[in-house]
Coordinates of C-alpha atoms and ligand atoms in Angstrom, one line a residue:
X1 CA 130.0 54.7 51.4
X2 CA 127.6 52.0 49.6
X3 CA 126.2 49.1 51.2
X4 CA 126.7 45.4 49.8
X5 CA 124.8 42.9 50.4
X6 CA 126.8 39.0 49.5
X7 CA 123.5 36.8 49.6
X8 CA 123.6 33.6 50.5
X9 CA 127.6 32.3 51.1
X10 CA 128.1 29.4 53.0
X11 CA 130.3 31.3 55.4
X12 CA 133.4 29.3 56.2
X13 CA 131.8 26.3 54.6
X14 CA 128.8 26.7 56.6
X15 CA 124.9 27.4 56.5
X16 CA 124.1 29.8 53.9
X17 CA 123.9 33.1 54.9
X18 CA 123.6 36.4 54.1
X19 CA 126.2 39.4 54.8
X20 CA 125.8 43.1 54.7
X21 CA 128.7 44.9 54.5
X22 CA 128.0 49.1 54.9
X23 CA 131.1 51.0 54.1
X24 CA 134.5 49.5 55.6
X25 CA 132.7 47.0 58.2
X26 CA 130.6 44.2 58.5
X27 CA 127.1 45.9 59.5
X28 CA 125.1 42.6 59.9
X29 CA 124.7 38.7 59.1
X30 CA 122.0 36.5 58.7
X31 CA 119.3 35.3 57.0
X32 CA 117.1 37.3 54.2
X33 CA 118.6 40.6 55.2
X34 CA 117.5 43.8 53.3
X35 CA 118.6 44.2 50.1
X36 CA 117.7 48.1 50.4
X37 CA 119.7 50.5 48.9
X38 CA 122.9 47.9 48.7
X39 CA 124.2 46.4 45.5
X40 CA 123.9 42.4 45.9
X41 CA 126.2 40.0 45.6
X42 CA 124.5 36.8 44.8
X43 CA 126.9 34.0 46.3
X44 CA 124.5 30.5 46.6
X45 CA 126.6 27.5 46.9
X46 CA 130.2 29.9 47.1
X47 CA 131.9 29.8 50.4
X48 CA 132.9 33.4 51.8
X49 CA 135.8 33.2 53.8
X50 CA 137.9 36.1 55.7
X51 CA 140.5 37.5 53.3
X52 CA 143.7 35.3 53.1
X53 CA 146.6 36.6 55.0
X54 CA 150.3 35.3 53.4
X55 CA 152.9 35.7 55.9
X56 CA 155.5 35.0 52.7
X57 CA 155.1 36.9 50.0
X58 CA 158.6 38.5 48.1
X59 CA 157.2 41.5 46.1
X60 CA 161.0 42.1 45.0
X61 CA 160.6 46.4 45.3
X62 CA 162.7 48.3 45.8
X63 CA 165.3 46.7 43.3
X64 CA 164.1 43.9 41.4
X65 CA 160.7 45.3 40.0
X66 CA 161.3 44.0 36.3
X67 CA 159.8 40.5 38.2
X68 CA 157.1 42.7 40.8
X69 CA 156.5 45.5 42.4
X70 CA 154.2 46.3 45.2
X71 CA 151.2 47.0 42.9
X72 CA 151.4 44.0 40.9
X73 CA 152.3 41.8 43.4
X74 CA 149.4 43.1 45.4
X75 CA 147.0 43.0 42.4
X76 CA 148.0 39.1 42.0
X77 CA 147.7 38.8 46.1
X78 CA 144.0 40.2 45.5
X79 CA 143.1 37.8 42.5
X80 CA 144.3 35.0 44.6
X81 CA 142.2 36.5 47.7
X82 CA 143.9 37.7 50.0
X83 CA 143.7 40.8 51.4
X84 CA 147.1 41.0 53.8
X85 CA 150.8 40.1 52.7
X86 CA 153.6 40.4 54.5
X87 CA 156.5 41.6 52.6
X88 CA 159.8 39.6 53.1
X89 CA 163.1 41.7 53.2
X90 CA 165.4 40.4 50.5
X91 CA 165.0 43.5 48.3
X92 CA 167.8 45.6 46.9
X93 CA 168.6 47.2 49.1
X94 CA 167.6 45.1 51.6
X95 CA 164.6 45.9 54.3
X96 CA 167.1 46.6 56.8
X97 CA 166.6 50.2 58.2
X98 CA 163.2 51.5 59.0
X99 CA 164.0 54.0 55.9
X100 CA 163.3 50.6 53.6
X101 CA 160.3 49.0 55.8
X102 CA 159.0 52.4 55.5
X103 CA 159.0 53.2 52.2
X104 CA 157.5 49.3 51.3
X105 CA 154.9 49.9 53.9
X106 CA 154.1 53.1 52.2
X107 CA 153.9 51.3 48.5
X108 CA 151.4 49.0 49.8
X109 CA 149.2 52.1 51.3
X110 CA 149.5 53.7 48.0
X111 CA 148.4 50.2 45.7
X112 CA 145.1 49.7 47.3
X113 CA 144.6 45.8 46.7
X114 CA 146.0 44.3 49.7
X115 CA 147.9 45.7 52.7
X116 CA 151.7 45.1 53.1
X117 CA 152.9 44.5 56.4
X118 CA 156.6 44.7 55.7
X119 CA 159.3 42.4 57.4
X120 CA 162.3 43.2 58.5
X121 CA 165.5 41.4 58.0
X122 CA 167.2 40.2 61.4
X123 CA 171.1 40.6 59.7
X124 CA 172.6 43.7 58.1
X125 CA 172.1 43.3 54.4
X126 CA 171.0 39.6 55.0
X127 CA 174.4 38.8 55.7
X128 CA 174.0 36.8 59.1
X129 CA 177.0 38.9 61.0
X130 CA 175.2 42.0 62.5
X131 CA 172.0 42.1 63.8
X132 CA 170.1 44.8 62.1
X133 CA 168.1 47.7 63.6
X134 CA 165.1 45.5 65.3
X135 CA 164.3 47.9 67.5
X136 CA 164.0 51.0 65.2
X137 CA 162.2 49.2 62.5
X138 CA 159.4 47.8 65.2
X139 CA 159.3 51.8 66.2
X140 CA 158.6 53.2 62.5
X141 CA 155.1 53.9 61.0
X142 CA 155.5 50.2 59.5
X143 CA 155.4 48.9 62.7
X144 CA 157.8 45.7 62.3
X145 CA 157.1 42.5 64.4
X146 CA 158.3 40.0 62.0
X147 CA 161.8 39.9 61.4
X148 CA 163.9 37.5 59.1
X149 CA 166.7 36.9 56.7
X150 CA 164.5 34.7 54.5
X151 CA 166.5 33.4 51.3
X152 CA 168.9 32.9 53.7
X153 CA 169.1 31.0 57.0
X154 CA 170.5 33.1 60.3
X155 CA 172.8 30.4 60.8
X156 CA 175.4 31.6 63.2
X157 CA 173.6 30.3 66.5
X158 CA 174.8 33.4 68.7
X159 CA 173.2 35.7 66.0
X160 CA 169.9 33.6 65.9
X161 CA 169.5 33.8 69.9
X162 CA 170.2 37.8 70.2
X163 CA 167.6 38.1 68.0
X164 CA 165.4 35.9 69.7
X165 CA 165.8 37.8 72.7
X166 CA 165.4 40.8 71.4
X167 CA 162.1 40.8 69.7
X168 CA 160.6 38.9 72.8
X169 CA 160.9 42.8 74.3
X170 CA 158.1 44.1 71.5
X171 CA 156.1 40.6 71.3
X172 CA 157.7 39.9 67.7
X173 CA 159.6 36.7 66.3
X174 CA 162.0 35.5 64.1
X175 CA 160.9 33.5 61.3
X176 CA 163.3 31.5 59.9
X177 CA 164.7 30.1 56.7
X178 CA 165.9 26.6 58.0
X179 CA 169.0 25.6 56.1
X180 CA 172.1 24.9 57.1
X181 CA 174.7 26.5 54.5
X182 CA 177.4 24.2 54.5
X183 CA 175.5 21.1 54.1
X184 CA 173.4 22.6 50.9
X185 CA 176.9 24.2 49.3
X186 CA 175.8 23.5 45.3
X187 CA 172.8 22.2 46.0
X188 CA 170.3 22.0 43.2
X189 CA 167.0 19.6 44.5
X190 CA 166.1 17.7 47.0
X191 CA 169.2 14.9 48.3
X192 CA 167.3 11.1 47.7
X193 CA 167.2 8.7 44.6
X194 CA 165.9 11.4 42.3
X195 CA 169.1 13.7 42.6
X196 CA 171.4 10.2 42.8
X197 CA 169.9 9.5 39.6
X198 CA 169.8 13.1 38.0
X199 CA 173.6 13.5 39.0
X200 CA 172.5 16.9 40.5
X201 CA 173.8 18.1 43.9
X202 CA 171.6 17.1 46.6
X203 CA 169.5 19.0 49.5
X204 CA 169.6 17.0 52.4
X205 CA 166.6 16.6 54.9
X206 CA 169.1 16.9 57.2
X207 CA 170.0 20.6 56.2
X208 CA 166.7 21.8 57.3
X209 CA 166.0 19.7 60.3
X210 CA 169.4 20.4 62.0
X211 CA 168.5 24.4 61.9
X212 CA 164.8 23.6 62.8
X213 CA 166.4 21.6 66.1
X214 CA 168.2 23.9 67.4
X215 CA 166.1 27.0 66.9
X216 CA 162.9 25.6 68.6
X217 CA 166.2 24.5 71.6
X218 CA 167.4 28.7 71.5
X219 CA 163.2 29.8 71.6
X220 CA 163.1 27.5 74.3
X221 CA 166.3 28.7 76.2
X222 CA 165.5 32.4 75.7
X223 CA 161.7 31.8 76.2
X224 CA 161.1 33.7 72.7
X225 CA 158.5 32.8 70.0
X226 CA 160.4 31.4 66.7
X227 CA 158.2 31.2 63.2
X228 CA 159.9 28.2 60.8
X229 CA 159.3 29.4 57.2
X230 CA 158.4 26.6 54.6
X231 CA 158.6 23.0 56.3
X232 CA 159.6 21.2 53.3
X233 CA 160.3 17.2 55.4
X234 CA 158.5 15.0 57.4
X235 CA 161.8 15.1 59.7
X236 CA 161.0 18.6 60.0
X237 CA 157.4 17.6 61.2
X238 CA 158.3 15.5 63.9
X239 CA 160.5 17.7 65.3
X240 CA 158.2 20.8 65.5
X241 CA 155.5 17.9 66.9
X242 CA 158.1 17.5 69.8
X243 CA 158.8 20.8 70.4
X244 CA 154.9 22.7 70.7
X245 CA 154.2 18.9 73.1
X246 CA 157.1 20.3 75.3
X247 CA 155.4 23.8 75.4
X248 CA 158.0 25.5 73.3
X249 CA 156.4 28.7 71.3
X250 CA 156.9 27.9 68.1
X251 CA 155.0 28.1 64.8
X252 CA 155.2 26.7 61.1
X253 CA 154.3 27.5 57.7
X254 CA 154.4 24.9 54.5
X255 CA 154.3 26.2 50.9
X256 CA 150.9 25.1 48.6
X257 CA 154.0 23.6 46.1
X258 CA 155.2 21.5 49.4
X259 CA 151.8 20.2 49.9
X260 CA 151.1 18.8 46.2
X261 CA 154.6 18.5 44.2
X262 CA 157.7 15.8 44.2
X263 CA 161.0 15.8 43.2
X264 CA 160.0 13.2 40.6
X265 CA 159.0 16.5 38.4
X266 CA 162.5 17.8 38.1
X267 CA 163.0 14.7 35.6
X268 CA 161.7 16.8 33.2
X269 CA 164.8 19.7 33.7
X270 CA 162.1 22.1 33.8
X271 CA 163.6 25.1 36.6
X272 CA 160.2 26.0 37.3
X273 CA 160.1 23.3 40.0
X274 CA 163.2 24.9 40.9
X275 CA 163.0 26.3 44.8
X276 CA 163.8 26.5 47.8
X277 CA 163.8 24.8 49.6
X278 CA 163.6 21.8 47.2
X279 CA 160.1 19.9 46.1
X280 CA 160.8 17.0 48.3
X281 CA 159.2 13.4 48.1
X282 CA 155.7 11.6 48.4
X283 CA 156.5 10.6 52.3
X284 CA 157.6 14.3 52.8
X285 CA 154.3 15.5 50.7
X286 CA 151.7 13.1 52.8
X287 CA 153.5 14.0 56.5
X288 CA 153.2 17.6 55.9
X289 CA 149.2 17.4 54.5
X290 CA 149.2 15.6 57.7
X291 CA 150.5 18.0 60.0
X292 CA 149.1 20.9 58.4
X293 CA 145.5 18.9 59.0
X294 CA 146.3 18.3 62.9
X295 CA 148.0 21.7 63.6
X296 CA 151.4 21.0 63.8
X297 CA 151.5 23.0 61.0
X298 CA 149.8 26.6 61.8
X299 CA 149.6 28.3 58.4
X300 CA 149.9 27.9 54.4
X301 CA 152.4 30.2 53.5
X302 CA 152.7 30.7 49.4
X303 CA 156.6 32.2 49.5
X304 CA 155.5 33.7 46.6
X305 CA 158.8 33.9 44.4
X306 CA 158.5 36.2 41.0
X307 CA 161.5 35.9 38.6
X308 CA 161.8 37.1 34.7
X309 CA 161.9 34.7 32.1
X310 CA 165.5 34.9 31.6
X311 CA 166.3 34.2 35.3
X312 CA 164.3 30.5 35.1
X313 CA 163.6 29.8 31.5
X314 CA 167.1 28.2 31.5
X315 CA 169.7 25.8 32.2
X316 CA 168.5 23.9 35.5
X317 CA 171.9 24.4 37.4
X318 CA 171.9 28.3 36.4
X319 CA 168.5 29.1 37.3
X320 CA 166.6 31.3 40.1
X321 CA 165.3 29.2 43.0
X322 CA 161.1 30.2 43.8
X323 CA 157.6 29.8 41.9
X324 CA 154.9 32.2 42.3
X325 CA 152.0 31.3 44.2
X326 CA 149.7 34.3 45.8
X327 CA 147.1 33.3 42.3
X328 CA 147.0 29.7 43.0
X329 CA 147.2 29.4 47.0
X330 CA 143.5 28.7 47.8
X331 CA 142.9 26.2 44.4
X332 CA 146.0 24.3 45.7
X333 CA 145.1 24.1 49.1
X334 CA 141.1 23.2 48.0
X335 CA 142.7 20.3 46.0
X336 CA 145.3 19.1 48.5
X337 CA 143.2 19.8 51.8
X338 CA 139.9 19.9 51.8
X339 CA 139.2 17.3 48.6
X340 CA 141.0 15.1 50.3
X341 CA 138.9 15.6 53.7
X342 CA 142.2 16.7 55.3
X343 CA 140.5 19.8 56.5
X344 CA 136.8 21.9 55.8
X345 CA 136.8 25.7 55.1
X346 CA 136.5 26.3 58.9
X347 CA 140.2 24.7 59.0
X348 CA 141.0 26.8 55.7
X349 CA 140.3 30.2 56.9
X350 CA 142.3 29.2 60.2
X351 CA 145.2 28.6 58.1
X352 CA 144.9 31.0 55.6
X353 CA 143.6 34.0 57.5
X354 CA 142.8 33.8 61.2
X355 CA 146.2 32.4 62.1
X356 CA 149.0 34.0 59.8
X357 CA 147.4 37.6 61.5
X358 CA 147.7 36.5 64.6
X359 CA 151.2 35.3 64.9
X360 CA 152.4 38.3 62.6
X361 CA 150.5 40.3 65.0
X362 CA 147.6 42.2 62.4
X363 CA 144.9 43.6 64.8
X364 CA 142.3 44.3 61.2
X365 CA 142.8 40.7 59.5
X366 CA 142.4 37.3 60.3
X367 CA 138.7 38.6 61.9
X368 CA 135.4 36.5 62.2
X369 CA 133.0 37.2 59.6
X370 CA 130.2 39.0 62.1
X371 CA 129.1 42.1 62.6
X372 CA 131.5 44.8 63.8
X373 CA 134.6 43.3 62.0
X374 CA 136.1 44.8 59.2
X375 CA 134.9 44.0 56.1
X376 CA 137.9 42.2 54.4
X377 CA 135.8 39.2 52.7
X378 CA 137.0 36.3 50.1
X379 CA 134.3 34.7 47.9
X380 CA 135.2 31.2 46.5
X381 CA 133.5 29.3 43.7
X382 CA 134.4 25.8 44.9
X383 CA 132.7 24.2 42.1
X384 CA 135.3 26.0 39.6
X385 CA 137.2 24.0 37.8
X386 CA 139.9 25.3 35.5
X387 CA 143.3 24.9 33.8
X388 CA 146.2 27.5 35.1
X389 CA 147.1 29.5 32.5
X390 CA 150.0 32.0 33.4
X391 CA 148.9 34.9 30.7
X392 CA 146.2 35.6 33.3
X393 CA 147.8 36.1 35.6
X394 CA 148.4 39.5 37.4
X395 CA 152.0 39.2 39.2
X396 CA 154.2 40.7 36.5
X397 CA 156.0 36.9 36.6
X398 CA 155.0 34.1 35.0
X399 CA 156.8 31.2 36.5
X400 CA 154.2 28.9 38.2
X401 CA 154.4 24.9 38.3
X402 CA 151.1 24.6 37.7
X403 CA 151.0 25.5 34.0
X404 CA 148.4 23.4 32.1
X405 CA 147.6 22.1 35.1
X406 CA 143.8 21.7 36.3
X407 CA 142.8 23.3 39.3
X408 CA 139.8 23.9 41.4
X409 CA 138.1 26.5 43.1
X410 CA 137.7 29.9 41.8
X411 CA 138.1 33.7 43.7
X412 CA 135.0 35.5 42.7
X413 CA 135.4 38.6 44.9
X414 CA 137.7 40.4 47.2
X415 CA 137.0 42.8 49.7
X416 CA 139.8 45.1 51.3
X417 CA 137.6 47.0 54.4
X418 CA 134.1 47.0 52.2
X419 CA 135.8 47.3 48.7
X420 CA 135.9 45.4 46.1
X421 CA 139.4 44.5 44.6
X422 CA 138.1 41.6 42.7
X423 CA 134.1 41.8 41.0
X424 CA 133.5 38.5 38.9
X425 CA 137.1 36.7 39.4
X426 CA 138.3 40.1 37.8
X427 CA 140.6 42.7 39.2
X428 CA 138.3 45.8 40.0
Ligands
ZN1 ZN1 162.8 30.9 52.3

């Protein structure tokens, strides 16, 4: 294997150094290292980070690969840095057995981009009645620890705690979609003076913070570990405040779209700010920059969502709910976070990589950048600025909000265990 040699990154936002990666591992970091017999990366004034880890990523195969598959959806994760996804389970069929989780975990072997730690869904067929085979999916090669029905919420509350108990027996949690069905029957966007206005069906707060409640109450009764997927309120925020100041083990994600987009923007009809859950308001927007800056808010999740053309360039009321995300993350998050002085790059890579591994449990991500650790390495032009322009992209969907829309920050290179996926802000 070849040596590389990334000269002088600000690593994690820091002093500039240099870093010498020799075959899958970090061999060495410093200052004016030997360039011998490596190929150099010269990286003055980028910041090297560890490679992102997204613990929400829908890569739609098996089943739906006319909007991704594996290999695209782990080509765009790798343009977008990151260098671990974690596969949700709403696929057709659905990641129920350890047959499926298998056979996804196998795809992403086979891609070479970006591993793919599969989830498991918690429900037979996502249908929140039975739970499905935890155990046996933990126990195959793809080695499940996250489990959940996301795209749906486990909302019978004697499903929700069996399945809290039982991954507490293999360290794994639940992560769960937070909305309560019957309040958000025919809903289309967020419940407020938008919606009243529109005349569409509204998403109340309430729908998500009633689920959030009680979950972080059942973690707490069975003493399990619960994961809440895309914190979309400031409700939401307060309540997850309360629960980790009471000691409860619980952890949250919010969406890049959550952190920079209103409701104000479905005005236009447009369904690609069509998701779920719903782009919410301002108040929502500033509380959860907030709580993602103090910690009450562990990780950036993208819920990467591909659909075809068909299934959003329509009607709003008859299109798909989700926006894709893996290629925009980071730029989001740099203009949302750290322009804002919310958080510095030291806060980034512990949202974006350190922390998604370690509550989905991957030993070989999420690792300091020193000597000894796998080599799995993001390089960011920060200065970058650019407008989004969907063509480029690599996911096999196109339907991003951010169309048009200015951006900053820029991935020059990936590196999955000393390889380059990306050379140049190019797929390798
Ligand atoms: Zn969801």
């Amino acid at each position: 294997m070849s040596k590389i040699l990334i000269r002088g990154a600000k690593v994690l936002g820091g002093e500039a150094q240099d870093v010498l990666i020799d075959g899958e591992t970090i061999a060495e970091v410093g200052t004016g290292l030997s360039a011998e017999g490596a190929q150099v990366v010269e990286a003055a004034g980028q910041v090297l980070l560890p490679g992102l880890v997204d613990l929400h990523t829908h890569l739609r195969e098996p089943g739906r690969e006319d909007s991704e598959t594996v290999l695209t959806g782990t080509r765009a994760a790798a343009s977008g840095g990151y260098t671990a996804v974690f596969a949700m389970a709403n696929t057709f069929p659905v990641a129920d057995t350890a047959g499926v989780v298998e056979q996804v975990w196998r795809l992403g072997k086979e891609s070479g981009y970006c591993d793919v730690q599969p989830i498991g869904a918690v429900t037979v067929g996502l249908e929140g009645k039975q739970l499905a085979e935890l155990g046996a999916m933990h126990d195959s090669a793809a080695r499940v620890t996250v489990f959940s029905d996301d795209g749906k919420c486990v909302d019978d509350a004697v499903i929700m705690r069996r399945a809290l108990e039982y991954v507490k027996a293999f360290g794994g949690v639940v992560a769960q979609h937070a909305q309560e069905p019957r309040l958000t029957e025919g809903a289309q966007m967020n419940e407020g003076v938008v919606s009243a206005e529109l005349g569409l069906g509204g998403w109340p707060a309430v729908a998500e913070e009633s689920i959030i409640a009680r979950d972080v109450l059942l973690a707490e009764h069975v003493g399990s570990r619960v994961h809440i997927c895309h914190l979309s309120t400031a409700g939401s925020v307060e309540i997850v405040r309360w629960a980790k100041s009471r000691g409860i083990d619980v952890t949250a994600e919010v969406t890049p779209h959550h952190l920079l987009l209103t409701d104000e923007l479905v005005r236009s009809y447009n369904a690609v700010y069509k998701v779920n859950p719903p782009l919410r308001t301002e108040r929502d927007v500033t509380a959860l920059r907030e709580a993602l800056a103090d910690g009450t808010i562990d990780i950036v999740a993208t819920d990467h969502a591909p659909h075809p053309h068909e299934d959003k360039d329509c009607e709003w009321a008859a299109a798909a709910m989700g926006m894709v995300g893996l290629e925009t993350a980071l730029s989001v998050v740099q203009q949302t976070m750290v322009e804002t002085g919310l958080l510095d790059w030291a806060g980034v890579a512990e949202r974006m990589s350190f922390a998604p591994a370690r509550i989905g449990g991957l030993e070989n991500h999420g690792r300091p950048v020193s000597a000894g650790e796998p080599a799995n390495l993001t390089l960011v032009d920060t200065s970058y600025r650019g407008v989004v322009d969907p063509a480029h992209f690599a996911s096999r969907s196109r339907n991003t909000p951010y169309e048009g829309r200015e951006l900053p920050g820029r991935v020059t290179h990936t590196f999955l265990r000393g390889r380059a996926t990306v050379v140049d802000g190019t797929l390798a």
